[in-house]
Each structure stands twice: as C-alpha cells, then as structure tokens.
Amino acid sequence: MPTFAPTEPTALVAEDWRELERRHQDRADAATRGRRERAGTENTHPVDDFLFTYYPFRPGLLRRWHPGANILLQGAAADERAAWKWYRSVGDDVIVDHAAFALKNARSIRFIVGLLGRTAERAGNFGCFGLHEWAMVYRQGEHRHGSPLRLSQGDTDTVVETHRIACTHFDAFRFFTPAAVDVNAAQAHPVLPSRENQPQLEQPGCLHAGMDVYKWAIKLGPLVPGELLLDCFDLAREIRELDMQASPYDLTTWGYRPVAIETPAGKAEYVQRQRGFSERSNILRARVIAAVDLSLDSSVGV
C-alpha cells in the first residue's frame, strides 16, 4: 500500500465530536429499531431484516461512530474509544490509526477501491427489470421467502421464459434455480457471474451492486466516516424495497405495493427508480474511495 507525505490532522473539540457521535447514534438507532425489536422473536421483515442476514453485520456496528481518517478527537484519550482497535492516542487526544489499518488490510482495500471505481466507470444495464428474484423461484415448488407469489407458478415461469435474463451479480446469480442458470447462460455476456470475475462484470445499474456499497463501506471500518456509512445503509434499504416490490412475491400485507415488471408500466417505473439508485450509488462509491484516499495521503501519521 503506497504512502504519501503526511498532512496535518483536522482537530475536533470534544463538544463538537461528541455531538456528531450522538447524532450518529440516534440515526443508527432509528434505522435499526425494528430489527432490534424483532431480535429473539420468530418475526421477520422481508425488507429490513435482509440487510442483517444477507450482510453479516449487527446493528451495533452501525451505531459505532468513526470520524474517518486524519481527524483528531480532542480529549478522547480518557474515552473508551481510545482502546478500540485501529485507534491510537496522541497525548490527550485520539485518532484513527489509518496507517496500521491500511497496512493490515492492504489487499482488501485494493480490491474494494478497485471494484467500486471500475463499477462506477461502466455504463449501467437498465434492462434487467429485477428478474434475478424471479430466476430464484423459476420452476420451483418451494421458495426462499415465506410470502406467496403474486402470480401462479406457471405464470411466474412464463415471465422468466419471455424475458431476457442477464444477471451480472454473483451474489444474486448464485441463488438462481438450476433451470434459470441455463437461461442466464444464453445471454450476451461471455461468462457466468463468479466471485473471480466480479470486478469485470459488476455495473452500476445492478440493484445488488448498489446495496453492496454498504457492505464495502462497513468493511473499510474506521476509514469511513459515520455519516457516509449510514448514507450507504439508507440507500441499501431503499434499494431492497424496490427489489422486493419488483419481485414475484406478494408483499401487500407488509404494506408494499407491487412494481409489476411483467407490464410496460411496471417496467417504466422500475427503470426510473433504478436509474436514480445508480446515480446515488455512484456518488457514494466516489465518497468511499475519497475516504480511503484521504487515509493514504495521511498514512505517515501524526
């Protein structure tokens, strides 16, 4: 991992950084309240709980506020965060030990930054219509979710068979039914999605790639400021809502009206919202990359 000339850290007085921390915790608590209230019960939510099962990150990780790289928290040496991993004390103050984190996680950081950058540079595919969820139930009598299908199994299968299935995201594609894998294989891209070719296939129109910005941000730990992490989480939650509205499942009992992608009107709505998510996810990708660049620019330390 390269190093650059150090830059002077930005100092935050205790009153200011503690207020930022409090606001972050309040925002995180509001975002995770439902999940925490359902903990220990048999109740599950098809939208909100997905972000804590698909991604193995507990609500407590969202609540932990990080200032980001090269921010000196004045008077924090007596605070519990002084003992947190990847922090170090500088006299009475505390700062993220971004150099140590970058050294330890160099390979992961390179992968994440490279993936986010290449994804943002590509043209988005806005012709998939969320059919990955349909491909997960294609010709299957049993389904992963407890909610019923909106259409009959036969009509659901017909939607798959009469549309172009061209998934580019491995973590969606790997849940395709065997018959749907064959349908996806017949499409234009030369190889089926895999973990190895993920950097070559991901594109910003993909809803799952947009949700994943949250995953990559949280994996970057203390390098990502708390506000940015929660912005990524909020976008992932909004994307998941469309993902399920456009799915073959009937979620009206949960208060979600369907986006019927098997109709022209449903397709138009899906693409309009998909384009908005693509733009927002690319903005977040740039912010995450910038947060990492800042840590490298100041990697020599105080």
Coordinates of N, CA, C and O in Angstrom, one line a residue, residues 44 48 85 92 127 162:
T44 N -40.0 -11.9 11.2 CA -39.0 -11.4 10.3 C -39.7 -10.4 9.3 O -40.8 -10.5 9.0
D48 N -36.4 -5.1 5.8 CA -35.5 -4.6 6.8 C -34.5 -5.7 7.3 O -33.3 -5.4 7.5
K85 N -9.9 -1.0 18.6 CA -8.9 -1.5 17.6 C -8.9 -0.4 16.5 O -9.9 0.2 16.1
D92 N -3.5 13.7 25.0 CA -4.9 13.6 25.5 C -5.9 13.3 24.4 O -7.1 13.2 24.7
G127 N -31.9 -2.9 -18.3 CA -32.9 -3.7 -19.0 C -33.1 -5.1 -18.3 O -33.6 -6.0 -18.9
T162 N -40.1 -15.5 -21.0 CA -40.3 -14.5 -22.1 C -39.6 -13.2 -21.9 O -39.8 -12.2 -22.6

